[in-house]
PDB file of C-alpha atoms in Angstrom:
ATOM      1  CA  MET J  25     115.483  86.739  99.171  1.00  0.00           C
ATOM      2  CA  SER J  26     116.741  89.309  96.756  1.00  0.00           C
ATOM      3  CA  VAL J  27     121.005  89.892  97.286  1.00  0.00           C
ATOM      4  CA  LYS J  28     122.119  92.654  96.608  1.00  0.00           C
ATOM      5  CA  ILE J  29     125.318  93.647  95.699  1.00  0.00           C
ATOM      6  CA  ARG J  30     126.784  97.150  96.813  1.00  0.00           C
ATOM      7  CA  MET J  31     128.648  98.887  98.989  1.00  0.00           C
ATOM      8  CA  THR J  32     129.464  99.519 103.100  1.00  0.00           C
ATOM      9  CA  ARG J  33     131.075 102.705 104.226  1.00  0.00           C
ATOM     10  CA  GLY J  34     133.827 102.296 106.473  1.00  0.00           C
ATOM     11  CA  GLY J  35     136.660 104.867 107.784  1.00  0.00           C
ATOM     12  CA  ALA J  36     137.448 107.527 109.362  1.00  0.00           C
ATOM     13  CA  LYS J  37     134.863 110.915 109.408  1.00  0.00           C
ATOM     14  CA  LYS J  38     135.735 112.510 106.036  1.00  0.00           C
ATOM     15  CA  ARG J  39     138.537 109.630 104.703  1.00  0.00           C
ATOM     16  CA  PRO J  40     135.366 107.181 103.243  1.00  0.00           C
ATOM     17  CA  TYR J  41     136.374 103.616 102.731  1.00  0.00           C
ATOM     18  CA  TYR J  42     133.977 101.604 100.828  1.00  0.00           C
ATOM     19  CA  ARG J  43     133.595  97.469 100.963  1.00  0.00           C
ATOM     20  CA  ILE J  44     131.606  95.606  98.189  1.00  0.00           C
ATOM     21  CA  VAL J  45     129.466  93.158  99.721  1.00  0.00           C
ATOM     22  CA  VAL J  46     127.417  90.705  98.665  1.00  0.00           C
ATOM     23  CA  ALA J  47     123.652  91.746 100.795  1.00  0.00           C
ATOM     24  CA  ASP J  48     120.370  90.583 101.425  1.00  0.00           C
ATOM     25  CA  SER J  49     118.392  93.828 100.141  1.00  0.00           C
ATOM     26  CA  ARG J  50     116.672  93.784 103.168  1.00  0.00           C
ATOM     27  CA  SER J  51     119.602  94.344 105.190  1.00  0.00           C
ATOM     28  CA  PRO J  52     120.713  98.096 106.287  1.00  0.00           C
ATOM     29  CA  ARG J  53     123.424  99.408 104.257  1.00  0.00           C
ATOM     30  CA  ASP J  54     126.233  98.900 106.999  1.00  0.00           C
ATOM     31  CA  GLY J  55     124.640  95.932 108.633  1.00  0.00           C
ATOM     32  CA  ARG J  56     124.707  92.136 108.130  1.00  0.00           C
ATOM     33  CA  PHE J  57     126.288  90.787 104.674  1.00  0.00           C
ATOM     34  CA  ILE J  58     126.787  87.436 103.294  1.00  0.00           C
ATOM     35  CA  GLU J  59     130.338  87.566 101.816  1.00  0.00           C
ATOM     36  CA  LYS J  60     133.201  90.174 101.277  1.00  0.00           C
ATOM     37  CA  ILE J  61     133.682  90.455  97.554  1.00  0.00           C
ATOM     38  CA  GLY J  62     136.110  93.373  96.666  1.00  0.00           C
ATOM     39  CA  SER J  63     136.488  96.736  98.288  1.00  0.00           C
ATOM     40  CA  TYR J  64     137.123 100.988  97.068  1.00  0.00           C
ATOM     41  CA  ASP J  65     139.190 103.296  98.192  1.00  0.00           C
ATOM     42  CA  PRO J  66     138.176 106.431  96.751  1.00  0.00           C
ATOM     43  CA  MET J  67     141.058 108.328  98.851  1.00  0.00           C
ATOM     44  CA  LEU J  68     143.682 107.033  96.545  1.00  0.00           C
ATOM     45  CA  PRO J  69     144.733 108.557  93.404  1.00  0.00           C
ATOM     46  CA  LYS J  70     143.009 107.651  90.164  1.00  0.00           C
ATOM     47  CA  ASP J  71     146.016 106.029  88.668  1.00  0.00           C
ATOM     48  CA  ARG J  72     146.951 103.655  91.134  1.00  0.00           C
ATOM     49  CA  GLU J  73     144.268 100.859  91.526  1.00  0.00           C
ATOM     50  CA  ARG J  74     141.356 102.450  93.659  1.00  0.00           C
ATOM     51  CA  VAL J  75     138.405  98.793  93.364  1.00  0.00           C
ATOM     52  CA  GLN J  76     139.900  95.870  94.211  1.00  0.00           C
ATOM     53  CA  LEU J  77     137.464  93.226  93.590  1.00  0.00           C
ATOM     54  CA  ASP J  78     137.595  88.845  93.887  1.00  0.00           C
ATOM     55  CA  VAL J  79     136.570  88.379  90.131  1.00  0.00           C
ATOM     56  CA  GLU J  80     135.715  84.690  90.500  1.00  0.00           C
ATOM     57  CA  ARG J  81     132.908  85.601  93.373  1.00  0.00           C
ATOM     58  CA  VAL J  82     131.259  88.120  92.105  1.00  0.00           C
ATOM     59  CA  LYS J  83     130.576  85.823  88.748  1.00  0.00           C
ATOM     60  CA  TYR J  84     129.359  83.108  90.922  1.00  0.00           C
ATOM     61  CA  TRP J  85     126.994  86.261  92.583  1.00  0.00           C
ATOM     62  CA  LEU J  86     125.999  87.181  89.215  1.00  0.00           C
ATOM     63  CA  SER J  87     125.193  83.454  87.773  1.00  0.00           C
ATOM     64  CA  GLN J  88     123.394  83.385  90.903  1.00  0.00           C
ATOM     65  CA  GLY J  89     121.366  86.236  90.434  1.00  0.00           C
ATOM     66  CA  ALA J  90     122.714  88.809  92.574  1.00  0.00           C
ATOM     67  CA  GLN J  91     121.629  92.755  91.358  1.00  0.00           C
ATOM     68  CA  PRO J  92     124.434  95.091  91.716  1.00  0.00           C
ATOM     69  CA  SER J  93     123.760  98.835  92.583  1.00  0.00           C
ATOM     70  CA  ASP J  94     124.849 101.216  90.003  1.00  0.00           C
ATOM     71  CA  ARG J  95     128.301 102.564  91.243  1.00  0.00           C
ATOM     72  CA  VAL J  96     129.216  98.812  91.915  1.00  0.00           C
ATOM     73  CA  ALA J  97     127.783  97.987  87.980  1.00  0.00           C
ATOM     74  CA  ARG J  98     130.223 100.545  86.769  1.00  0.00           C
ATOM     75  CA  PHE J  99     132.721  99.225  88.831  1.00  0.00           C
ATOM     76  CA  PHE J 100     131.616  95.234  87.177  1.00  0.00           C
ATOM     77  CA  THR J 101     131.599  97.228  83.774  1.00  0.00           C
ATOM     78  CA  GLN J 102     135.284  98.602  83.641  1.00  0.00           C
ATOM     79  CA  ALA J 103     136.396  94.717  85.109  1.00  0.00           C
ATOM     80  CA  GLY J 104     134.912  93.526  82.011  1.00  0.00           C
ATOM     81  CA  LEU J 105     131.926  91.850  84.076  1.00  0.00           C
ATOM     82  CA  MET J 106     129.045  93.238  82.740  1.00  0.00           C
ATOM     83  CA  LYS J 107     127.372  95.380  81.278  1.00  0.00           C
ATOM     84  CA  TRP J 108     125.696  98.726  81.848  1.00  0.00           C
ATOM     85  CA  GLU J 109     124.311 101.521  80.565  1.00  0.00           C
ATOM     86  CA  HIS J 110     122.837 104.968  81.507  1.00  0.00           C
ATOM     87  CA  GLY J 111     119.189 104.646  83.177  1.00  0.00           C
ATOM     88  CA  ASN J 112     117.241 107.127  81.088  1.00  0.00           C
ATOM     89  CA  ASN J 113     113.259 107.495  83.326  1.00  0.00           C
ATOM     90  CA  PRO J 114     112.512 110.913  81.583  1.00  0.00           C
ATOM     91  CA  GLU J 115     109.336 110.748  83.780  1.00  0.00           C
ATOM     92  CA  LYS J 116     112.033 111.528  87.043  1.00  0.00           C
ATOM     93  CA  ALA J 117     112.696 115.369  85.778  1.00  0.00           C
ATOM     94  CA  LYS J 118     108.379 116.092  85.011  1.00  0.00           C
ATOM     95  CA  PRO J 119     106.468 118.081  87.484  1.00  0.00           C
ATOM     96  CA  LYS J 120     104.222 116.568  90.575  1.00  0.00           C
ATOM     97  CA  ALA J 121     100.545 116.708  90.437  1.00  0.00           C
ATOM     98  CA  LYS J 122     100.612 119.523  92.985  1.00  0.00           C
ATOM     99  CA  ALA J 123     102.807 121.498  90.687  1.00  0.00           C
ATOM    100  CA  GLN J 124     101.035 120.523  87.698  1.00  0.00           C
ATOM    101  CA  GLU J 125      98.123 122.771  89.676  1.00  0.00           C
ATOM    102  CA  ARG J 126     100.173 125.905  90.136  1.00  0.00           C
ATOM    103  CA  ILE J 127     101.621 125.516  87.128  1.00  0.00           C
ATOM    104  CA  LYS J 128      98.032 125.551  85.441  1.00  0.00           C
ATOM    105  CA  MET J 129      96.838 127.859  87.478  1.00  0.00           C
ATOM    106  CA  GLU J 130      99.057 130.443  87.388  1.00  0.00           C
ATOM    107  CA  ALA J 131      99.017 130.267  83.858  1.00  0.00           C
ATOM    108  CA  GLN J 132      94.766 130.774  83.959  1.00  0.00           C
ATOM    109  CA  LYS J 133      96.246 134.432  86.281  1.00  0.00           C
ATOM    110  CA  ALA J 134      98.966 135.699  83.284  1.00  0.00           C
ATOM    111  CA  ALA J 135      95.613 134.512  80.541  1.00  0.00           C
ATOM    112  CA  GLU J 136      93.358 136.633  82.633  1.00  0.00           C
ATOM    113  CA  ALA J 137      95.372 139.667  83.249  1.00  0.00           C
ATOM    114  CA  ALA J 138      96.392 139.930  79.647  1.00  0.00           C
ATOM    115  CA  ALA J 139      92.763 139.135  78.660  1.00  0.00           C
ATOM    116  CA  ALA J 140      92.052 142.825  81.457  1.00  0.00           C
ATOM    117  CA  ALA J 141      94.584 144.779  79.457  1.00  0.00           C
ATOM    118  CA  ALA J 142      93.243 144.196  76.206  1.00  0.00           C
ATOM    119  CA  GLU J 143      89.577 145.338  77.340  1.00  0.00           C
ATOM    120  CA  GLN J 144      91.603 148.074  79.468  1.00  0.00           C
ATOM    121  CA  PRO J 145      90.853 151.284  76.178  1.00  0.00           C
ATOM    122  CA  ALA J 146      94.716 152.678  75.800  1.00  0.00           C
ATOM    123  CA  GLY J 147      94.444 156.543  76.920  1.00  0.00           C
TER     124      GLY J 147
END
């Protein structure tokens, strides 16, 4: 069973409030979870404590192999519980197969048009 540490959304419309929970990776975002280990209130001003964590339980679940989501990993880094680094995937920005084919076709048409223009006598 793969265990994730992630956020579930609560609160009213346009007033988000998140619980940081340990859940089975197959369960839905706001569905069943194993344990609540913290909370995040983005509506609080930045100078106040937005993130609250049960540090002992976080350490326990990390030692058991639970994988935090990117946002939760950032919170843990700020709390000094783990080291998180920004991922780098240069392949993600590259065009997919259809787009590459379209680019090739446009380049080929432009080359043909340039060759046709070069053959025309100036005059």
